[in-house]
Amino acid sequence: MVDLESEVPPLPPRYRFRDLLLGDQGWQNDDRVQVEFYMNENTFKERLKLFFIKNQRSSLRIRLFNFSLKLLSCLLYIIRVLLDDPTQGHGCKELNRGCSSQNYTPTKIDWSPIIWVNRSLPLWGLQVSVALISLFETMLLGYLSYKGNLWEQVLRIPFLLEIINAVPFIITIFWPALRNIFIPVFLNCWLAKHALENMINDLHRAIQRTQSAMFNQVLILISTLLCLIFTCICGIQHLERAGNKLTLFDSLYFCIVTFSTVGFGDVTPKIWPSKLLVVIMICVALVVLPIQFEQLAYLWMERQKSGGNYSRHRAQTEKHVVLCVSSLKIDLLMDFLNEFYAHPRLQDYYVVILCPTEMDAQVRRVLQIPMWSQRVIYLQGSALKDQDLLRAKMDDAEACFILSSRCEVDRPAADHQTILRAWAVKDFAPKCPLYVQILKPENKFHIKFADHVVCEEEFKYAMLALNCICPATSTLITLLVHTSRGQEGQQSPEQWQKMYGRYSGNEVYHINLEDSTFFAEYEGKSFTYASFHAHKKFGVCLIGVRREDNKNILLNPGPRYIMSSTDICFYINITKEENSAFKKQEQHRKNKESKSYYHGPSRLPLHSVIASMGTVAIDLQDTGCRSSSGPTLTLPSEGSKDGRRSSIAPVLEVADSSSLQTCDLLSDQSEDETTPSDDDISTGLEYAKGYPPYSPYIGSSPTFCHLLHEKVPFCCLRLDKGCQHNYYEDAKAYGFKNKLIIVAAETAGNGLYNFIVPLRAYYRPKKELNPIVLLLDNPPDMHFLDAICWFPMVYYMVGSIDNLDDLLRCGVTFAANMVVVDKESTMSAEEDYMADAKTIVNVQTLFRLFSSLSIITELTHPANMRFMQFRAKDCYSLALSKLEKKEREKGSNLAFMFRLPFAAGRVFSISMLDTLLYQSFVKDYMISITRLLLGLDTTPGSGFLCSMKITEDDLWIRTYARLYQKLCSSTGDIPIGIYRTESQKLTTSESQISISVEEWEDTKDTKEQINNRNNHRNSTSSDQSDHPLLRRKSMQWARRLSRKVPKHSGKTAEKISQQRMSLYKRSERQELAELVKNRMKHLGLSTAGYDEMNDHQNTVSYILINPSPDTRLELNDVVYLIRPDPLAYVPNTATSQKNSFCNTVGQDAREETQL
């Protein structure tokens, strides 16, 4: 081993100073060989080819030089014609032949003026030089482009024209006698046209831009037309040297008159060669020009389909936004345009639509309307191509909206396309703000770089969840994110439609505190004080603030938040403050007093309004803790009922711990948790508070929730099947104290997780938690079960709403709400609006079978809401349909708002939330505020949306202003609206005409039976729904039975007649009730909880957003509240667990840490 090492030569001294200066000489003696690449390009021919053909810039210069030579040759020809005089000699002296000028005779043509011309020596020298250069260039390019086929190079038309125009000039060098021979140099115009086409192609390659094919075709057409005219002019002029001796101008006049088919006849060719030339040129024009025009028309139609380009000059001088969609539907387009252009400052913006599909007929018709044709530009192209993004001038756009196609069957694939579009736009235009709509929440983290993101399933399920505990939350959010002036329904004769339409114009706006007339005077005061007094004085509802140094928005930060001059205030009002005019109250009051003693039909007298808002008396008992039964308002003490109005404590400018305690905020929760009931101890329902330990997807916002100490085994999550831990097989066996919330969905997607979280949030009272049952068509995945197994009272069941047995097993008979989610597999149909057909029919069946059940339905198309709870001959529904049509004709964006199911919050479409993304271009805070309201995001110190119901004990408050004061002074809650339900006298419907069997059996008078029978016939004739197929078949069966069966005895006949009468008397509702009860008995379920008659069809429910202070409160009104965050008021140290909420939260936090 040592010998081998000794044989290795020592390393050369490569790192000496001499080697650094002179280089390493040792490398010169090694065996390395230097290899040179691309040696084939070092030959002389390849270098010439590189310069003349391959190199784009040098080739462009050669083409430009060639084009200039051809134009110069044509110019020299015109100069020669102008200098030539056909009346003088024709140059035949060179051949020593006498030539005299001869006039034209019809029988004889003097060919000498045609063959010979007068060409001066300098002009001849210039033409010979141009010919030599052109011929040399042509021969060189032919040699360089030679590919083995000589005849292909020789027989090309440009090569032949070059030979015809150049070779005769070269011959005249060696044979001077032919110097004045005619050479058709004007044919060089066709070579100039060919050089121009090549030059344009090289120009596009050199500057790396794809010019429109339309421009190329127009250029070719124009050049072809010019060449035809120029050839005809020069040919006619030269041939007529032996005839009329026309000038160039006369020849131009003749050609224009001829090609325009006018044909005055004042100038005509005289000799047959010129006539033949005219015929040939006309034939060529009839062949060549239609081909050119056809190609131009084809390109024009293609350009109309693709949309052309948005010019760079317009992009730099005008403002525009780009809308990227995979397929453009008319509903999506109109929603975007109506919402985008509803804002005054966006009227000068242009909308560039970039879509890969061809524009359909409906969209084309809409975009041809003058209102949109001047502001909307449609480009057919892909966002993944830089050329199409360049056409749309994406780098100069103010914003880019990227929308997903929700009608796709494969929704993950639609999200993947959206993600790629977002990446492509971000790569091409990094500074362009992105507004992205995504469908699946698990794909949201791929586009976190976008400025604004709306995840459809997150918002959808969170909104459906809040609909179950805060009625009509979906309608509330939809109205808030739609731009409206509140003019809908003002011409309606019904009072509820006027109020509902007027208050629907409320939106969320923002303003700086120090710049605001509404809120500037409340600097240094508490948030609740500012909110109450701003509503009292101006009618605006202050709902949130944002610090200047903080990006987080705080909804109702509570009475301990002190307003600062730099705060951004967020408020609800009909219009923003900048568009409002302020009138002094004294003048307004005098005008009102002169007009009427009362403010209106639903308002109090003026002195009552002043008394209700001007009271300063204090009731200490009003600041007490609420009862654990729910958010109710404390009644005034008996001592105060001495004839004067009950007073409410004023809202303090700065919160005081003596008047506002932490137990006032969530006293029911703290009592509930510190003193658990015996039932909870016996059943072991001890819950902890903490963050869910497992999230089904990346990017979900952490929410503090009610959780179990230990996760539930997966077998126990199955509602309809027993396991080793329990033996329950239906919802009734569990014995739930609260009513169920059932969700019918196709699959357990990750978005369904956002349905559970708001219903298990920590601020929900534990005694009010409703069991959640997921009715799924397909079994859920394991990772989804891992996520829901920590939540209390969450179960799933595999079944469908099509199956009555599945509905009964999951507890539909004692459910509080039934949520029907639109199935993804039915979202795509041959006819777009038929995508909701199955969902609508299933919900209609549920409505008929379980009329007392509150059903909340999601639809794909908002236009299909008119089919929910459909009654064909309900006059009131028909009247609402006419009202909707009138509002749509007036240009309303909320024409569907008066449909009873939408107004009541029983149906909504996620496409109505598309305006949230559009509105965020002007209001960049709307997505954040909506997520806070829906509970998707939880910011420390920010409040949450909840509701309270006005009972008989709360009617002493009387008005909305006093309610505002009561809530702000006692609990710090901010009311933002009212959900009102009132009885409505509807037309005679099936609910009013159904006749029970008991009434028929108790009636013995035949006259009453006849009258009732006549009434029944009349009522059923007014509603075809009382003639179901089942009852008709039963009656036919009874008649056939009476005819065919012989009358054996009196008892048998009497029995048959009783059966016939009972079949006739049964109503449709009773038949359905009997069907349901029979199925329940068959499944072994108790029928005690089945309510078969109460359907509440004679009620109308609607929302009043930010009503006026003097609005009267009514019984069963549901008030929307933004309640402060309870954790924001928990002190750092606590002395007692009973009196402090913080110990409970701290204990729950420690328990969550152990989890």
PDB file of N, CA and C in Angstrom, residues 545-612:
ATOM      1  N   VAL A 545     -65.105  49.320  14.205  1.00  0.00           N
ATOM      2  CA  VAL A 545     -64.018  50.289  14.050  1.00  0.00           C
ATOM      3  C   VAL A 545     -62.752  49.543  13.674  1.00  0.00           C
ATOM      4  N   ARG A 546     -61.760  50.327  13.241  1.00  0.00           N
ATOM      5  CA  ARG A 546     -60.444  49.787  12.962  1.00  0.00           C
ATOM      6  C   ARG A 546     -59.408  50.839  13.330  1.00  0.00           C
ATOM      7  N   ARG A 547     -58.448  50.430  14.133  1.00  0.00           N
ATOM      8  CA  ARG A 547     -57.374  51.331  14.509  1.00  0.00           C
ATOM      9  C   ARG A 547     -56.511  51.653  13.292  1.00  0.00           C
ATOM     10  N   GLU A 548     -55.862  52.800  13.345  1.00  0.00           N
ATOM     11  CA  GLU A 548     -55.025  53.208  12.233  1.00  0.00           C
ATOM     12  C   GLU A 548     -53.815  52.297  12.080  1.00  0.00           C
ATOM     13  N   ASP A 549     -53.280  51.825  13.191  1.00  0.00           N
ATOM     14  CA  ASP A 549     -52.087  50.986  13.152  1.00  0.00           C
ATOM     15  C   ASP A 549     -52.407  49.494  13.153  1.00  0.00           C
ATOM     16  N   ASN A 550     -53.675  49.143  12.912  1.00  0.00           N
ATOM     17  CA  ASN A 550     -54.075  47.742  12.958  1.00  0.00           C
ATOM     18  C   ASN A 550     -54.960  47.456  11.757  1.00  0.00           C
ATOM     19  N   LYS A 551     -54.737  46.305  11.119  1.00  0.00           N
ATOM     20  CA  LYS A 551     -55.522  45.932   9.954  1.00  0.00           C
ATOM     21  C   LYS A 551     -56.803  45.207  10.314  1.00  0.00           C
ATOM     22  N   ASN A 552     -56.936  44.767  11.583  1.00  0.00           N
ATOM     23  CA  ASN A 552     -58.096  43.979  11.976  1.00  0.00           C
ATOM     24  C   ASN A 552     -59.286  44.886  12.271  1.00  0.00           C
ATOM     25  N   ILE A 553     -60.440  44.486  11.741  1.00  0.00           N
ATOM     26  CA  ILE A 553     -61.687  45.201  12.010  1.00  0.00           C
ATOM     27  C   ILE A 553     -62.330  44.602  13.249  1.00  0.00           C
ATOM     28  N   LEU A 554     -62.821  45.447  14.130  1.00  0.00           N
ATOM     29  CA  LEU A 554     -63.478  45.003  15.358  1.00  0.00           C
ATOM     30  C   LEU A 554     -64.951  45.360  15.270  1.00  0.00           C
ATOM     31  N   LEU A 555     -65.804  44.338  15.227  1.00  0.00           N
ATOM     32  CA  LEU A 555     -67.236  44.560  15.272  1.00  0.00           C
ATOM     33  C   LEU A 555     -67.658  44.709  16.728  1.00  0.00           C
ATOM     34  N   ASN A 556     -68.265  45.834  17.042  1.00  0.00           N
ATOM     35  CA  ASN A 556     -68.727  46.133  18.405  1.00  0.00           C
ATOM     36  C   ASN A 556     -67.672  45.751  19.444  1.00  0.00           C
ATOM     37  N   PRO A 557     -66.586  46.489  19.524  1.00  0.00           N
ATOM     38  CA  PRO A 557     -65.565  46.168  20.531  1.00  0.00           C
ATOM     39  C   PRO A 557     -66.032  46.364  21.961  1.00  0.00           C
ATOM     40  N   GLY A 558     -67.229  46.937  22.164  1.00  0.00           N
ATOM     41  CA  GLY A 558     -67.782  47.014  23.492  1.00  0.00           C
ATOM     42  C   GLY A 558     -67.665  48.391  24.108  1.00  0.00           C
ATOM     43  N   PRO A 559     -68.280  48.571  25.283  1.00  0.00           N
ATOM     44  CA  PRO A 559     -68.301  49.903  25.920  1.00  0.00           C
ATOM     45  C   PRO A 559     -66.951  50.348  26.452  1.00  0.00           C
ATOM     46  N   ARG A 560     -65.998  49.461  26.581  1.00  0.00           N
ATOM     47  CA  ARG A 560     -64.694  49.858  27.098  1.00  0.00           C
ATOM     48  C   ARG A 560     -63.730  50.307  25.994  1.00  0.00           C
ATOM     49  N   TYR A 561     -64.183  50.254  24.783  1.00  0.00           N
ATOM     50  CA  TYR A 561     -63.361  50.749  23.680  1.00  0.00           C
ATOM     51  C   TYR A 561     -63.582  52.255  23.565  1.00  0.00           C
ATOM     52  N   ILE A 562     -62.501  53.016  23.602  1.00  0.00           N
ATOM     53  CA  ILE A 562     -62.563  54.474  23.526  1.00  0.00           C
ATOM     54  C   ILE A 562     -62.250  54.897  22.101  1.00  0.00           C
ATOM     55  N   MET A 563     -63.118  55.704  21.542  1.00  0.00           N
ATOM     56  CA  MET A 563     -62.968  56.146  20.165  1.00  0.00           C
ATOM     57  C   MET A 563     -61.813  57.132  20.041  1.00  0.00           C
ATOM     58  N   SER A 564     -61.030  56.955  18.980  1.00  0.00           N
ATOM     59  CA  SER A 564     -59.891  57.822  18.692  1.00  0.00           C
ATOM     60  C   SER A 564     -60.133  58.560  17.380  1.00  0.00           C
ATOM     61  N   SER A 565     -59.450  59.693  17.226  1.00  0.00           N
ATOM     62  CA  SER A 565     -59.672  60.520  16.036  1.00  0.00           C
ATOM     63  C   SER A 565     -59.189  59.842  14.761  1.00  0.00           C
ATOM     64  N   THR A 566     -58.256  58.930  14.886  1.00  0.00           N
ATOM     65  CA  THR A 566     -57.719  58.248  13.706  1.00  0.00           C
ATOM     66  C   THR A 566     -58.436  56.943  13.392  1.00  0.00           C
ATOM     67  N   ASP A 567     -59.468  56.610  14.141  1.00  0.00           N
ATOM     68  CA  ASP A 567     -60.192  55.369  13.903  1.00  0.00           C
ATOM     69  C   ASP A 567     -60.986  55.440  12.603  1.00  0.00           C
ATOM     70  N   ILE A 568     -61.076  54.299  11.928  1.00  0.00           N
ATOM     71  CA  ILE A 568     -61.962  54.147  10.771  1.00  0.00           C
ATOM     72  C   ILE A 568     -63.269  53.557  11.278  1.00  0.00           C
ATOM     73  N   CYS A 569     -64.351  54.266  11.078  1.00  0.00           N
ATOM     74  CA  CYS A 569     -65.662  53.832  11.572  1.00  0.00           C
ATOM     75  C   CYS A 569     -66.429  53.131  10.445  1.00  0.00           C
ATOM     76  N   PHE A 570     -67.064  52.021  10.771  1.00  0.00           N
ATOM     77  CA  PHE A 570     -67.888  51.270   9.832  1.00  0.00           C
ATOM     78  C   PHE A 570     -69.334  51.340  10.316  1.00  0.00           C
ATOM     79  N   TYR A 571     -70.211  51.796   9.449  1.00  0.00           N
ATOM     80  CA  TYR A 571     -71.584  52.046   9.860  1.00  0.00           C
ATOM     81  C   TYR A 571     -72.541  51.579   8.765  1.00  0.00           C
ATOM     82  N   ILE A 572     -73.792  51.367   9.154  1.00  0.00           N
ATOM     83  CA  ILE A 572     -74.866  50.962   8.247  1.00  0.00           C
ATOM     84  C   ILE A 572     -75.777  52.159   8.044  1.00  0.00           C
ATOM     85  N   ASN A 573     -76.022  52.476   6.781  1.00  0.00           N
ATOM     86  CA  ASN A 573     -76.881  53.612   6.470  1.00  0.00           C
ATOM     87  C   ASN A 573     -77.392  53.457   5.036  1.00  0.00           C
ATOM     88  N   ILE A 574     -78.387  54.265   4.682  1.00  0.00           N
ATOM     89  CA  ILE A 574     -78.928  54.232   3.324  1.00  0.00           C
ATOM     90  C   ILE A 574     -77.886  54.672   2.315  1.00  0.00           C
ATOM     91  N   THR A 575     -77.120  55.671   2.653  1.00  0.00           N
ATOM     92  CA  THR A 575     -76.064  56.159   1.785  1.00  0.00           C
ATOM     93  C   THR A 575     -74.890  56.592   2.637  1.00  0.00           C
ATOM     94  N   LYS A 576     -73.739  56.786   2.013  1.00  0.00           N
ATOM     95  CA  LYS A 576     -72.578  57.182   2.784  1.00  0.00           C
ATOM     96  C   LYS A 576     -72.665  58.656   3.144  1.00  0.00           C
ATOM     97  N   GLU A 577     -71.896  59.034   4.155  1.00  0.00           N
ATOM     98  CA  GLU A 577     -72.000  60.380   4.697  1.00  0.00           C
ATOM     99  C   GLU A 577     -71.651  61.449   3.674  1.00  0.00           C
ATOM    100  N   GLU A 578     -70.695  61.137   2.779  1.00  0.00           N
ATOM    101  CA  GLU A 578     -70.292  62.130   1.795  1.00  0.00           C
ATOM    102  C   GLU A 578     -71.434  62.514   0.853  1.00  0.00           C
ATOM    103  N   ASN A 579     -72.431  61.656   0.711  1.00  0.00           N
ATOM    104  CA  ASN A 579     -73.564  61.936  -0.168  1.00  0.00           C
ATOM    105  C   ASN A 579     -74.807  62.370   0.600  1.00  0.00           C
ATOM    106  N   SER A 580     -74.635  62.756   1.849  1.00  0.00           N
ATOM    107  CA  SER A 580     -75.769  63.114   2.694  1.00  0.00           C
ATOM    108  C   SER A 580     -75.776  64.617   2.935  1.00  0.00           C
ATOM    109  N   ALA A 581     -76.965  65.166   3.075  1.00  0.00           N
ATOM    110  CA  ALA A 581     -77.164  66.568   3.435  1.00  0.00           C
ATOM    111  C   ALA A 581     -77.801  66.613   4.815  1.00  0.00           C
ATOM    112  N   PHE A 582     -77.385  67.552   5.644  1.00  0.00           N
ATOM    113  CA  PHE A 582     -77.832  67.622   7.039  1.00  0.00           C
ATOM    114  C   PHE A 582     -78.747  68.834   7.218  1.00  0.00           C
ATOM    115  N   LYS A 583     -79.863  68.562   7.853  1.00  0.00           N
ATOM    116  CA  LYS A 583     -80.868  69.589   8.102  1.00  0.00           C
ATOM    117  C   LYS A 583     -81.098  69.680   9.595  1.00  0.00           C
ATOM    118  N   LYS A 584     -81.193  70.884  10.090  1.00  0.00           N
ATOM    119  CA  LYS A 584     -81.352  71.059  11.524  1.00  0.00           C
ATOM    120  C   LYS A 584     -82.668  70.453  11.986  1.00  0.00           C
ATOM    121  N   GLN A 585     -82.626  69.900  13.207  1.00  0.00           N
ATOM    122  CA  GLN A 585     -83.795  69.190  13.723  1.00  0.00           C
ATOM    123  C   GLN A 585     -84.946  70.133  14.015  1.00  0.00           C
ATOM    124  N   GLU A 586     -84.637  71.408  14.384  1.00  0.00           N
ATOM    125  CA  GLU A 586     -85.715  72.342  14.715  1.00  0.00           C
ATOM    126  C   GLU A 586     -86.583  72.618  13.504  1.00  0.00           C
ATOM    127  N   GLN A 587     -85.914  72.840  12.321  1.00  0.00           N
ATOM    128  CA  GLN A 587     -86.681  73.079  11.111  1.00  0.00           C
ATOM    129  C   GLN A 587     -87.455  71.834  10.714  1.00  0.00           C
ATOM    130  N   HIS A 588     -86.810  70.678  10.851  1.00  0.00           N
ATOM    131  CA  HIS A 588     -87.477  69.427  10.498  1.00  0.00           C
ATOM    132  C   HIS A 588     -88.684  69.192  11.399  1.00  0.00           C
ATOM    133  N   ARG A 589     -88.541  69.529  12.683  1.00  0.00           N
ATOM    134  CA  ARG A 589     -89.632  69.301  13.623  1.00  0.00           C
ATOM    135  C   ARG A 589     -90.790  70.244  13.330  1.00  0.00           C
ATOM    136  N   LYS A 590     -90.493  71.499  12.986  1.00  0.00           N
ATOM    137  CA  LYS A 590     -91.554  72.449  12.674  1.00  0.00           C
ATOM    138  C   LYS A 590     -92.326  72.034  11.432  1.00  0.00           C
ATOM    139  N   ASN A 591     -91.575  71.547  10.447  1.00  0.00           N
ATOM    140  CA  ASN A 591     -92.249  71.089   9.223  1.00  0.00           C
ATOM    141  C   ASN A 591     -93.156  69.911   9.504  1.00  0.00           C
ATOM    142  N   LYS A 592     -92.673  69.004  10.353  1.00  0.00           N
ATOM    143  CA  LYS A 592     -93.488  67.823  10.665  1.00  0.00           C
ATOM    144  C   LYS A 592     -94.718  68.209  11.471  1.00  0.00           C
ATOM    145  N   GLU A 593     -94.553  69.146  12.427  1.00  0.00           N
ATOM    146  CA  GLU A 593     -95.689  69.553  13.252  1.00  0.00           C
ATOM    147  C   GLU A 593     -96.757  70.244  12.413  1.00  0.00           C
ATOM    148  N   SER A 594     -96.294  71.022  11.424  1.00  0.00           N
ATOM    149  CA  SER A 594     -97.264  71.717  10.581  1.00  0.00           C
ATOM    150  C   SER A 594     -98.033  70.755   9.686  1.00  0.00           C
ATOM    151  N   LYS A 595     -97.425  69.619   9.378  1.00  0.00           N
ATOM    152  CA  LYS A 595     -98.082  68.662   8.488  1.00  0.00           C
ATOM    153  C   LYS A 595     -98.998  67.719   9.246  1.00  0.00           C
ATOM    154  N   SER A 596     -98.507  67.116  10.311  1.00  0.00           N
ATOM    155  CA  SER A 596     -99.299  66.082  10.972  1.00  0.00           C
ATOM    156  C   SER A 596     -98.853  65.962  12.414  1.00  0.00           C
ATOM    157  N   TYR A 597     -99.765  65.544  13.248  1.00  0.00           N
ATOM    158  CA  TYR A 597     -99.441  65.321  14.643  1.00  0.00           C
ATOM    159  C   TYR A 597     -98.658  64.045  14.853  1.00  0.00           C
ATOM    160  N   TYR A 598     -98.843  63.104  13.935  1.00  0.00           N
ATOM    161  CA  TYR A 598     -98.142  61.833  14.004  1.00  0.00           C
ATOM    162  C   TYR A 598     -97.132  61.773  12.874  1.00  0.00           C
ATOM    163  N   HIS A 599     -96.089  60.972  13.106  1.00  0.00           N
ATOM    164  CA  HIS A 599     -95.065  60.794  12.085  1.00  0.00           C
ATOM    165  C   HIS A 599     -95.515  59.868  10.978  1.00  0.00           C
ATOM    166  N   GLY A 600     -96.334  58.944  11.251  1.00  0.00           N
ATOM    167  CA  GLY A 600     -96.754  57.985  10.237  1.00  0.00           C
ATOM    168  C   GLY A 600     -97.583  56.897  10.869  1.00  0.00           C
ATOM    169  N   PRO A 601     -98.004  55.960  10.102  1.00  0.00           N
ATOM    170  CA  PRO A 601     -98.869  54.900  10.622  1.00  0.00           C
ATOM    171  C   PRO A 601     -98.182  54.030  11.641  1.00  0.00           C
ATOM    172  N   SER A 602     -96.858  53.858  11.543  1.00  0.00           N
ATOM    173  CA  SER A 602     -96.149  52.970  12.467  1.00  0.00           C
ATOM    174  C   SER A 602     -95.289  53.755  13.438  1.00  0.00           C
ATOM    175  N   ARG A 603     -95.548  55.081  13.593  1.00  0.00           N
ATOM    176  CA  ARG A 603     -94.681  55.885  14.440  1.00  0.00           C
ATOM    177  C   ARG A 603     -95.482  56.467  15.598  1.00  0.00           C
ATOM    178  N   LEU A 604     -94.754  56.921  16.621  1.00  0.00           N
ATOM    179  CA  LEU A 604     -95.365  57.513  17.794  1.00  0.00           C
ATOM    180  C   LEU A 604     -95.598  59.002  17.576  1.00  0.00           C
ATOM    181  N   PRO A 605     -96.413  59.649  18.410  1.00  0.00           N
ATOM    182  CA  PRO A 605     -96.497  61.105  18.368  1.00  0.00           C
ATOM    183  C   PRO A 605     -95.143  61.730  18.670  1.00  0.00           C
ATOM    184  N   LEU A 606     -95.006  62.966  18.275  1.00  0.00           N
ATOM    185  CA  LEU A 606     -93.714  63.613  18.376  1.00  0.00           C
ATOM    186  C   LEU A 606     -93.256  63.737  19.825  1.00  0.00           C
ATOM    187  N   HIS A 607     -94.177  64.092  20.723  1.00  0.00           N
ATOM    188  CA  HIS A 607     -93.753  64.243  22.122  1.00  0.00           C
ATOM    189  C   HIS A 607     -93.348  62.902  22.722  1.00  0.00           C
ATOM    190  N   SER A 608     -93.934  61.791  22.213  1.00  0.00           N
ATOM    191  CA  SER A 608     -93.536  60.480  22.717  1.00  0.00           C
ATOM    192  C   SER A 608     -92.145  60.114  22.249  1.00  0.00           C
ATOM    193  N   VAL A 609     -91.815  60.494  21.008  1.00  0.00           N
ATOM    194  CA  VAL A 609     -90.480  60.222  20.509  1.00  0.00           C
ATOM    195  C   VAL A 609     -89.440  60.986  21.320  1.00  0.00           C
ATOM    196  N   ILE A 610     -89.746  62.258  21.609  1.00  0.00           N
ATOM    197  CA  ILE A 610     -88.803  63.053  22.400  1.00  0.00           C
ATOM    198  C   ILE A 610     -88.671  62.492  23.802  1.00  0.00           C
ATOM    199  N   ALA A 611     -89.770  62.068  24.376  1.00  0.00           N
ATOM    200  CA  ALA A 611     -89.710  61.523  25.728  1.00  0.00           C
ATOM    201  C   ALA A 611     -88.956  60.203  25.763  1.00  0.00           C
ATOM    202  N   SER A 612     -89.131  59.384  24.722  1.00  0.00           N
ATOM    203  CA  SER A 612     -88.474  58.075  24.728  1.00  0.00           C
ATOM    204  C   SER A 612     -86.985  58.189  24.535  1.00  0.00           C
TER     205      SER A 612
END
